[in-house]
Coordinates of C-alpha atoms in Angstrom, one line a residue:
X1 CA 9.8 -2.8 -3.6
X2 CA 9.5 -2.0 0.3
X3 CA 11.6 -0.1 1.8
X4 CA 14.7 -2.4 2.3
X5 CA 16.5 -0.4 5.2
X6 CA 13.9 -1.4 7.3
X7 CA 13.2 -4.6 5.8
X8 CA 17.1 -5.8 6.1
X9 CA 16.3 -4.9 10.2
X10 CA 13.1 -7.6 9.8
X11 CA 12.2 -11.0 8.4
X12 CA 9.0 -10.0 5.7
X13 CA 9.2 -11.2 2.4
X14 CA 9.4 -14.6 0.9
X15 CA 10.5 -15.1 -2.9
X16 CA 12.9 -15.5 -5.7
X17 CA 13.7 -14.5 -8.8
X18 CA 15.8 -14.6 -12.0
X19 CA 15.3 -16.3 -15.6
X20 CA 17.6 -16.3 -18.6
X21 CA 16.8 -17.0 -22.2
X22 CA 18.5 -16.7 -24.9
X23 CA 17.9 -13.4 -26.7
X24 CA 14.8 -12.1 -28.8
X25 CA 15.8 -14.1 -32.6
X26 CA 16.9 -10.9 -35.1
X27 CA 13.8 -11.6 -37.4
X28 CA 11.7 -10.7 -34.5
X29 CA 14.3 -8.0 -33.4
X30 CA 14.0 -6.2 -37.0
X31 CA 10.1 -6.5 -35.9
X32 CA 10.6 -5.0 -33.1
X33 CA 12.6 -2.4 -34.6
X34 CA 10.2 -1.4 -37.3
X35 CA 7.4 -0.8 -34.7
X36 CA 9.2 1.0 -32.6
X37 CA 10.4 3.3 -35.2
X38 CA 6.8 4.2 -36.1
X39 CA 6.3 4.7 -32.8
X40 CA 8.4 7.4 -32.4
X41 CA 7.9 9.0 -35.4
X42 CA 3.7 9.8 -34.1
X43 CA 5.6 10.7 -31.1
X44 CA 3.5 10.0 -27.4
X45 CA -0.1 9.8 -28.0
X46 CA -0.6 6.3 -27.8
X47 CA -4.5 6.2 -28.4
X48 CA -2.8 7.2 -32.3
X49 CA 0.5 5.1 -31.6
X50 CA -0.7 1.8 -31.9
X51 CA -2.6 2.0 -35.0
X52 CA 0.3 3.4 -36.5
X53 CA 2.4 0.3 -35.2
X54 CA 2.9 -2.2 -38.7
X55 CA 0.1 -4.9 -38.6
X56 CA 3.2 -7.6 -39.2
X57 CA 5.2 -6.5 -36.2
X58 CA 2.5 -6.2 -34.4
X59 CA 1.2 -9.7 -34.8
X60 CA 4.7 -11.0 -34.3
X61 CA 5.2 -8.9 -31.5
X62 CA 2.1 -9.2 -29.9
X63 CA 3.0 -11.3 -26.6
X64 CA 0.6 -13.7 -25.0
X65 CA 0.3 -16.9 -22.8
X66 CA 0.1 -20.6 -23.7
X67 CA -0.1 -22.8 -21.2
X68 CA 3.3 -22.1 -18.8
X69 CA 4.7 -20.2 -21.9
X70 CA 4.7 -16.5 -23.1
X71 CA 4.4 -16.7 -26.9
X72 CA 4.9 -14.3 -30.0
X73 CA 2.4 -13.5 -32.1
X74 CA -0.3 -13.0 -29.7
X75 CA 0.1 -16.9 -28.0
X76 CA 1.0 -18.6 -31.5
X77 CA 4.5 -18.1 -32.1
X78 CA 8.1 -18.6 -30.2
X79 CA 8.3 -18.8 -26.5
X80 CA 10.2 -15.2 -25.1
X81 CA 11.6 -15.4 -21.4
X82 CA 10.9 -11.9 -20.0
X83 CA 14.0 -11.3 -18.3
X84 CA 15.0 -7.6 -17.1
X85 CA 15.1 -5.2 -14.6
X86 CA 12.7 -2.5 -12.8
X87 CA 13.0 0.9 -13.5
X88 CA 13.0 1.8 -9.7
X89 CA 13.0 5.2 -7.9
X90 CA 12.0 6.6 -10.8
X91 CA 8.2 7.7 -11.5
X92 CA 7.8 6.3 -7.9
X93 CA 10.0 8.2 -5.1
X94 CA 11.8 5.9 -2.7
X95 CA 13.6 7.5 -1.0
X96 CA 15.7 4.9 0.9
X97 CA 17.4 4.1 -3.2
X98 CA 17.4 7.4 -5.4
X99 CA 18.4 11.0 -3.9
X100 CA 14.7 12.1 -3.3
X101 CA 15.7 14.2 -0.2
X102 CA 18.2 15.2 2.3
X103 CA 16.2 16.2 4.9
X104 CA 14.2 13.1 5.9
X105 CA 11.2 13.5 3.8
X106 CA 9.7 10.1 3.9
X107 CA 8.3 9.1 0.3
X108 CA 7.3 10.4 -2.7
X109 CA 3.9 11.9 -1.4
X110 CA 5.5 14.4 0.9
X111 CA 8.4 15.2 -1.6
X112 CA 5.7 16.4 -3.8
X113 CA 3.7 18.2 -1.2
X114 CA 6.6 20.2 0.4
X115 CA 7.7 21.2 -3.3
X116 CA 4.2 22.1 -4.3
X117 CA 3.8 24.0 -0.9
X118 CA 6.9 26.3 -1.2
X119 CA 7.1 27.2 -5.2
X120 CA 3.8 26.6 -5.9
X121 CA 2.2 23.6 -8.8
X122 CA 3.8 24.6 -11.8
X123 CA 7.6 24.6 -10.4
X124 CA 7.2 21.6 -8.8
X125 CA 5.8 19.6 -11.2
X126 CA 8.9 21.0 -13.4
X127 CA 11.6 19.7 -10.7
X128 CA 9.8 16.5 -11.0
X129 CA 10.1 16.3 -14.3
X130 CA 14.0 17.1 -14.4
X131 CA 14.7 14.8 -11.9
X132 CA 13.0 11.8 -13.7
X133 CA 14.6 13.5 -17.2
X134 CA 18.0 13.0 -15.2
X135 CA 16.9 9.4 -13.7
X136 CA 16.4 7.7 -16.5
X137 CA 17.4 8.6 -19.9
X138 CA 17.2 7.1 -23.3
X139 CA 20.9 5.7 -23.0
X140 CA 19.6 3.4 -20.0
X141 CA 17.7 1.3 -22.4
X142 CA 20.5 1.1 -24.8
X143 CA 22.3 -0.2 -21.4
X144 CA 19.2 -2.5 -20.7
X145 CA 19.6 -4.1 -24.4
X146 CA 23.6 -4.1 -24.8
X147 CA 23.2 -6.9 -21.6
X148 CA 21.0 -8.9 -23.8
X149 CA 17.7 -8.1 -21.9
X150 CA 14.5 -8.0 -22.8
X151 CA 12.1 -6.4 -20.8
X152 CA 11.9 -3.1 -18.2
X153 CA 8.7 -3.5 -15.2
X154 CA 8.0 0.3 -14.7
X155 CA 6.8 1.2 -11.5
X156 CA 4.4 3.9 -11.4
X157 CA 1.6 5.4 -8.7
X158 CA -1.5 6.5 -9.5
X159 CA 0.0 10.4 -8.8
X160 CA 1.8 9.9 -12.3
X161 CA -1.5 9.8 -14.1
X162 CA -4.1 12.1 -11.4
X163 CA -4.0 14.5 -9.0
X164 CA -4.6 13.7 -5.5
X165 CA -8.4 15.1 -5.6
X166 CA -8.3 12.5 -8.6
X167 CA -9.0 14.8 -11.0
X168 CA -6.7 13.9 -14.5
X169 CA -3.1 15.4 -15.3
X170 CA -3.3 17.6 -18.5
X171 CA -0.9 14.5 -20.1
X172 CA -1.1 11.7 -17.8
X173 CA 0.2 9.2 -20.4
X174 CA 3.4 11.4 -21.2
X175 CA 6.3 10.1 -19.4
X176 CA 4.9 6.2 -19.1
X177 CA 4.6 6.8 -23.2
X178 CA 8.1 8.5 -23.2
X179 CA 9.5 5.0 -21.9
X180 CA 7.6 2.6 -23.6
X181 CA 8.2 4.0 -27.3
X182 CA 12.3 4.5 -26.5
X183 CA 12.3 1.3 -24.4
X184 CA 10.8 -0.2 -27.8
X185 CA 13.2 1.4 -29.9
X186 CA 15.8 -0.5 -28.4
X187 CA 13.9 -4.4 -28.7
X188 CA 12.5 -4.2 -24.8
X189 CA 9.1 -4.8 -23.8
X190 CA 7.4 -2.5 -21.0
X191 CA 5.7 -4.1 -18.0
X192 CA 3.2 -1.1 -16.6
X193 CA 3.3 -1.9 -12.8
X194 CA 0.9 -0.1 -10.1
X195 CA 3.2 0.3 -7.8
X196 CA 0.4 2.8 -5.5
X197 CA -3.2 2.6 -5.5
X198 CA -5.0 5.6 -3.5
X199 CA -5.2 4.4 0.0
X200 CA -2.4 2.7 0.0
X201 CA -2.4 -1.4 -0.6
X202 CA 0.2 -1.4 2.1
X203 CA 2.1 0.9 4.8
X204 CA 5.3 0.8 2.6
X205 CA 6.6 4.2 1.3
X206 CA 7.4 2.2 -2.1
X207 CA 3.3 2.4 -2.9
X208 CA 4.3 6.5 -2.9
X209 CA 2.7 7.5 0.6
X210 CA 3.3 5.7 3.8
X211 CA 0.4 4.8 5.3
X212 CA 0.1 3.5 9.4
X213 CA -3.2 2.3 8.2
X214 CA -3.8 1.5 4.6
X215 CA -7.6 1.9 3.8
X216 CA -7.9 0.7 0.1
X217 CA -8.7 -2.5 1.0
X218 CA -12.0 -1.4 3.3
X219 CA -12.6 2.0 1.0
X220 CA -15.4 1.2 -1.8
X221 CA -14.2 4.7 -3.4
X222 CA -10.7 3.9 -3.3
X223 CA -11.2 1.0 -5.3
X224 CA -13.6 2.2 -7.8
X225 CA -10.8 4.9 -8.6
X226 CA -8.0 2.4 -9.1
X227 CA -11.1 0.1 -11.5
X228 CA -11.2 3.1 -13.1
X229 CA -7.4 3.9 -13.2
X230 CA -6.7 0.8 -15.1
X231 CA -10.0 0.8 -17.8
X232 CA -8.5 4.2 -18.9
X233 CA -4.6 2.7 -19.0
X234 CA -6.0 -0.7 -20.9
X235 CA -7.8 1.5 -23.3
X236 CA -4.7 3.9 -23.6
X237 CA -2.4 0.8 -24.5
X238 CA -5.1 -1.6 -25.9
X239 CA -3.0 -3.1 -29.5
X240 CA 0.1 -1.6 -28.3
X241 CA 2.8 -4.6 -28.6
X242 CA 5.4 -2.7 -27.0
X243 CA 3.6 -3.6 -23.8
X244 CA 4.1 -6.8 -22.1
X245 CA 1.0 -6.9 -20.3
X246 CA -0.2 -5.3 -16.6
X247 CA 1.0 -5.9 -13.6
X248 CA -2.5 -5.0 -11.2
X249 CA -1.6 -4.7 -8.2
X250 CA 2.2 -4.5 -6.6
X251 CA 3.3 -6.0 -3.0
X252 CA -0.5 -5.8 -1.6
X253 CA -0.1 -7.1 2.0
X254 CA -2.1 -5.1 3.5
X255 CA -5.6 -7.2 2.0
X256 CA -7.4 -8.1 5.2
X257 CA -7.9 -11.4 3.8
X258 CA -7.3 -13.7 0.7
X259 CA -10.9 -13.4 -0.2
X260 CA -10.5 -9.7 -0.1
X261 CA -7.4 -10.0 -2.5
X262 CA -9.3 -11.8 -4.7
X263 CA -12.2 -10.0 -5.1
X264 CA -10.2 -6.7 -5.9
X265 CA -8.1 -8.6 -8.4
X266 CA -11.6 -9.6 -9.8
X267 CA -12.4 -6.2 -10.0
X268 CA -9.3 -5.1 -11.8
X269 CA -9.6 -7.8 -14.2
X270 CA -12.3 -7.2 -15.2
X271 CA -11.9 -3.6 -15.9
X272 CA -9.0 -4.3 -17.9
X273 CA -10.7 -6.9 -19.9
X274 CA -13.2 -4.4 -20.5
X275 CA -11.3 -2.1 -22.3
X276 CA -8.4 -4.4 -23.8
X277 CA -8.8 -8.1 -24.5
X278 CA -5.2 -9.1 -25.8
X279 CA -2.7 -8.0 -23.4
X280 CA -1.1 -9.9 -20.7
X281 CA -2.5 -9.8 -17.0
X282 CA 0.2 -9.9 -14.1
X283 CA -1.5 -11.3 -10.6
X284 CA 0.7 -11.2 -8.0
X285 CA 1.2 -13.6 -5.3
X286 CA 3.0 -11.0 -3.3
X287 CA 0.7 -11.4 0.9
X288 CA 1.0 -13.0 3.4
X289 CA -1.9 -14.0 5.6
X290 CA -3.7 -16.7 7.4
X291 CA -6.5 -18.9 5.6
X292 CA -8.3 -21.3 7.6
X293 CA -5.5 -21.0 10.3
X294 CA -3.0 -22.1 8.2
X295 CA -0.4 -18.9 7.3
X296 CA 0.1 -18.2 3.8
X297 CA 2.9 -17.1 2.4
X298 CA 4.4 -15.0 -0.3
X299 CA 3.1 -17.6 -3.4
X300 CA 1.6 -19.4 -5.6
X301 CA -1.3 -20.5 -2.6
X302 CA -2.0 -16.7 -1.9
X303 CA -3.5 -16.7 -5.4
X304 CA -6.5 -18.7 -6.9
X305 CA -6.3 -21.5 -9.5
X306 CA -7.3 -18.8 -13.0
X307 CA -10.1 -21.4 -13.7
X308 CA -12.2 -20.3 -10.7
X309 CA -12.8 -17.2 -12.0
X310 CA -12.2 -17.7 -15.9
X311 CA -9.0 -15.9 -16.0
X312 CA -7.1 -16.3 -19.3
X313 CA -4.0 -14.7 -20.7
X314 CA -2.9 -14.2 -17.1
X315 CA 1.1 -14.4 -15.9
X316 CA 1.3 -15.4 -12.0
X317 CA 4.2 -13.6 -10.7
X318 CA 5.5 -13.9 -6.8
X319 CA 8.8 -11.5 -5.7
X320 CA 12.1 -13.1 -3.9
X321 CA 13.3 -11.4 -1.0
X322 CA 14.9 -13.3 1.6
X323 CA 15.7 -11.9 4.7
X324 CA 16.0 -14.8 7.0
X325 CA 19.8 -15.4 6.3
X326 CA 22.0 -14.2 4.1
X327 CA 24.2 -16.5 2.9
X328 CA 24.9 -18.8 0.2
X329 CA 22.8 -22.0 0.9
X330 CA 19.8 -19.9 2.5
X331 CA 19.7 -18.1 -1.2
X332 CA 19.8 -21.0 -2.8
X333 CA 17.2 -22.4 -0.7
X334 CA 14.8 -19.6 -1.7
X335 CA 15.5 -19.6 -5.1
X336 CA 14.8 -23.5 -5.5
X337 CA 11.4 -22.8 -3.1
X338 CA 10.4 -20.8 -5.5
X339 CA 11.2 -23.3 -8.7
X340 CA 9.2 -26.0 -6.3
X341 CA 6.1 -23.9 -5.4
X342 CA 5.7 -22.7 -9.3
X343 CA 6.0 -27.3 -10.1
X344 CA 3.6 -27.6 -7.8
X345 CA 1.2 -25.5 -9.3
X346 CA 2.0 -26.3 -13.0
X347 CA -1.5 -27.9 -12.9
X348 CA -2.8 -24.3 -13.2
X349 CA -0.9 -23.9 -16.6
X350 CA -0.1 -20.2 -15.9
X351 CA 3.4 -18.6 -16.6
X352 CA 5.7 -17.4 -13.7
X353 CA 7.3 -14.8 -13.4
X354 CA 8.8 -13.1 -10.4
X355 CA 8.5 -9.9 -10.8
X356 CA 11.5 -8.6 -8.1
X357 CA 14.2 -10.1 -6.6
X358 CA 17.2 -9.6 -4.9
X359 CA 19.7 -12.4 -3.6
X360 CA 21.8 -9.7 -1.9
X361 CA 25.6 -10.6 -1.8
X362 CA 26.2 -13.3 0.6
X363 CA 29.7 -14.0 1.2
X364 CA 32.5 -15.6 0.2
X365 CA 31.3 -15.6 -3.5
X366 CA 27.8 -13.6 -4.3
X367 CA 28.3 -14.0 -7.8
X368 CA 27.7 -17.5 -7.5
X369 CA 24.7 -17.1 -6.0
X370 CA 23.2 -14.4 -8.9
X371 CA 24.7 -16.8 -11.6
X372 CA 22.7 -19.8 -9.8
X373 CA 19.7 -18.1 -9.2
X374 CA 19.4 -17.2 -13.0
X375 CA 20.5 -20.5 -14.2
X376 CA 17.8 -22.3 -12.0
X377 CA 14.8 -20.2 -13.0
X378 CA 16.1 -19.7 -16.7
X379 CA 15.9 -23.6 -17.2
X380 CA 12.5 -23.7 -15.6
X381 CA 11.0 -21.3 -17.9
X382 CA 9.9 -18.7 -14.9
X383 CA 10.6 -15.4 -16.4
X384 CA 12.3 -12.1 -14.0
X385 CA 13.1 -8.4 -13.5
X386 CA 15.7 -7.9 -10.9
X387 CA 15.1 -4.9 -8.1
X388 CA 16.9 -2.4 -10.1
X389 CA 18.1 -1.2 -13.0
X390 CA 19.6 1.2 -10.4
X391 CA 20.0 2.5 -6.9
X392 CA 21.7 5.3 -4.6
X393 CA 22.0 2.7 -2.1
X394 CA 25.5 2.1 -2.3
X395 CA 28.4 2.2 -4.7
X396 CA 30.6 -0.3 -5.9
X397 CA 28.8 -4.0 -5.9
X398 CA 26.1 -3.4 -3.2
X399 CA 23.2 -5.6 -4.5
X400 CA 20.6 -3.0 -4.8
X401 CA 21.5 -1.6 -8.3
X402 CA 22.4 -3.6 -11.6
X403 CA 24.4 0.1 -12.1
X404 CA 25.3 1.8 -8.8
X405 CA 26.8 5.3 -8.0
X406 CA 30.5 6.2 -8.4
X407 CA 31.8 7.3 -5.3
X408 CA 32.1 10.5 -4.3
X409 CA 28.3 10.2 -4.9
X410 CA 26.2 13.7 -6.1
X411 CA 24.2 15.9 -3.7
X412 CA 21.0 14.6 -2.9
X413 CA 19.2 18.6 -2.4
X414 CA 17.1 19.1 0.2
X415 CA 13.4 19.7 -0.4
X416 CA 12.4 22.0 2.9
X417 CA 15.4 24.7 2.2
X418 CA 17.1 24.2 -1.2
X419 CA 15.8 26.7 -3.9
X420 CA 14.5 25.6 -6.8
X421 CA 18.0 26.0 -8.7
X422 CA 20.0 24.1 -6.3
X423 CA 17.0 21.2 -6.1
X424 CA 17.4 21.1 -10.2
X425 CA 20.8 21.1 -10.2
X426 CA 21.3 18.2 -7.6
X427 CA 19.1 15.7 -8.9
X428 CA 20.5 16.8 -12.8
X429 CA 24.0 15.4 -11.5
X430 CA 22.2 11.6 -10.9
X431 CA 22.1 10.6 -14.5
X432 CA 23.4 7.5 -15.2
X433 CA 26.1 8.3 -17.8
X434 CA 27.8 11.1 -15.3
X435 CA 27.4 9.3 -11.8
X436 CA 26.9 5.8 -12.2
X437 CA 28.9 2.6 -13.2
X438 CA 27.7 -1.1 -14.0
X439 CA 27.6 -3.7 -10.9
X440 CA 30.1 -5.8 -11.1
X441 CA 29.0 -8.5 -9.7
X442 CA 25.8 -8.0 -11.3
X443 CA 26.8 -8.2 -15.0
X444 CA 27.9 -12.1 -15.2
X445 CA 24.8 -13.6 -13.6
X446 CA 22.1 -11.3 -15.4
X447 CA 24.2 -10.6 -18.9
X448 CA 22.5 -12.7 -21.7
X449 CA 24.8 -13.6 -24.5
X450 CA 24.0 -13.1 -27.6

């Protein structure tokens, strides 16, 4: 996700989003729940976890495509709607919708530096980890799964698993396992989402370091690290049915071409493929760009049909932001463009998904636009995540957050001259339990019944 500030200020993304389903059957929940019970008893080593995983719920579990479907049982069994939410702000700093920083710190890559710089590795890796130990906790997914969802898209950078000289963390698996084994526990599927690449795949401080130019596109070495990054995650999570699939590349509009999108998707594919067969793939549709003269925009036509380069098991997934009017019929325009760009392309026989969205809150009723927006995509089959589970952008039913902070809201410490103590402290006060309550006007449209 971009940062929306700025974005509300400017016209940039097309999309939509939003699909409801009725809930995971209880045969396949108890499946669900066996697995993930194993899971946590080998605790976070998932080269050991999914071997441990019980071959039945694991072939039940197992998601795949067929044709516009995602299927149980690795492609063969019931078609499951992935509908959820992103865990945003949380393994990726953005600072515009969680309490990063009070000093006007930009994104997560200077948050990091400046704690690193004044109490040295060690501590700041620690505040780190208390902040994300605040962020989300294991009561959010019990939240996530009492709404009747079924799925979480975790946004991470590649600073969660390396340094910035790329060399490995110690555990670079050990908070993206911590979610997708407690996540499991409570019936929901993870979506592993590269939210950063190094270089940057755009100058948004949502890919963790704003960038005036973003090089990953046009840097050989860049892109050989992030092949690299996801061999070594596809092999970390290769049998694991806890995982929905991975999502390669998030919001990359700064590809200097469609060609050039395509070929690093290529890449990534393939490196994926190379390590894990059976998981799902998540290509995004998310640039905008001119091809042949004619402007392309946030969709299905940024991508290429999966048969020209062999792609299978693949999920197309576009995001819905629309920022050209916010109101009721220009919401429900964008959500139907999106229904009538995925018909068009039903030739392809690829899943969609849209990944973000966000209809904001257009007056005088917003919840009838949320409530229409999931209706429309849930009876098309196009599975969602809503832009987020929550947000510090405002309390009460401002749009950003499916919970939202209770006003007064917490501190938010600052990084250049808090100590340590008072930067623990602060971001220890944002869980969700003490700060936060549910969106009204959230709840009706994206609560599945059970």
């Amino acid at each position: 996700m971009a940062n929306a500030p700025s974005l509300l200020m400017r016209s940039r993304k097309r999309g939509a989003k939003v699909a409801l389903h009725a809930p995971v059957p209880s045969r396949f929940g108890k499946q669900i729940a066996a697995g993930a019970m194993l899971l946590t008893c080998v605790g976070a080593d998932a080269s050991i976890a999914p071997r441990a995983v019980a071959a039945s719920a694991q072939s039940h579990a197992f998601l795949a495509t067929s044709g516009t479907a995602i299927r149980t049982n690795s492609g063969r069994g019931k078609k499951i709607l992935l509908r959820g939410v992103n865990l945003g702000g949380y393994l990726v700093f953005e600072p515009w919708m969680c309490p990063m920083d009070s000093s006007g710190l930009k994104d997560d890559y200077a948050a990091r530096r400046v704690l690193k710089r004044r109490f040295g590795p060690k501590i700041a890796q620690q505040l780190i980890a208390d902040y994300e130990r605040s962020w989300i906790q294991n009561s959010d997914f019990n939240n996530i799964s009492k709404l009747g969802l079924n799925v979480i898209r975790l946004p991470i950078w590649y600073m969660n698993l390396q340094h910035h000289d790329g060399t490995w963390r110690r555990h670079p698996f050990k908070q993206i396992d911590w979610v997708v084994r407690h996540a499991w526990a409570h019936g929901l599927y993870t979506i592993v989402d590269m939210h950063g690449v190094p270089g940057g795949q755009s100058n948004s401080d949502d890919t963790g370091r704003m960038r005036k130019h973003p090089k990953f596109f046009n840097n050989a070495a860049d892109i050989n690290r992030t092949v690299a990054l996801w061999r070594r995650i596809a092999r970390h999570f290769r049998g694991n049915p806890a995982v929905a699939g991975y999502d390669l590349l998030n919001e990359p509009t700064a590809a200097p071409s469609r060609a050039a999108l395509w070929a690093v998707y290529r890449r990534l594919y393939t490196a994926v493929r190379s390590a894990d067969p059976a998981h799902i793939i998540f290509v995004e549709g998310c640039w905008s760009g001119n091809v042949h003269g004619k402007n392309i925009g946030w969709g299905w036509n940024a991508l290429p049909a999966p048969t020209r380069f062999h792609w299978r098991n693949v999920v197309y997934e576009m995001h819905s932001y629309n920022w050209d009017g916010n109101s009721t019929p220009a919401q429900m325009q964008n959500t139907n463009g999106q229904v009538r760009d995925f018909q068009a392309h039903k030739k392809w026989n690829v899943p969609c998904y849209i990944g973000e969205f966000n209809v904001l809150a257009p007056a005088p009723n917003p919840e009838k636009i949320w409530a229409y927006t999931a209706k429309t995509w849930s009876a098309q089959g196009m599975s969602w995540t809503m832009w987020s589970y929550k947000a510090a952008h405002g309390t009460g039913n401002d749009s950003w957050g499916l919970y939202n902070p209770r006003a007064p809201m917490p501190p938010t410490p600052n990084l250049r001259t808090d100590s340590a103590k008072v930067i623990r402290r602060d971001w220890q006060k944002w869980s969700t339990a003490r700060s936060f309550a549910i969106n009204s006007m959230l709840r009706p449209a994206l609560a599945i019944s059970r």
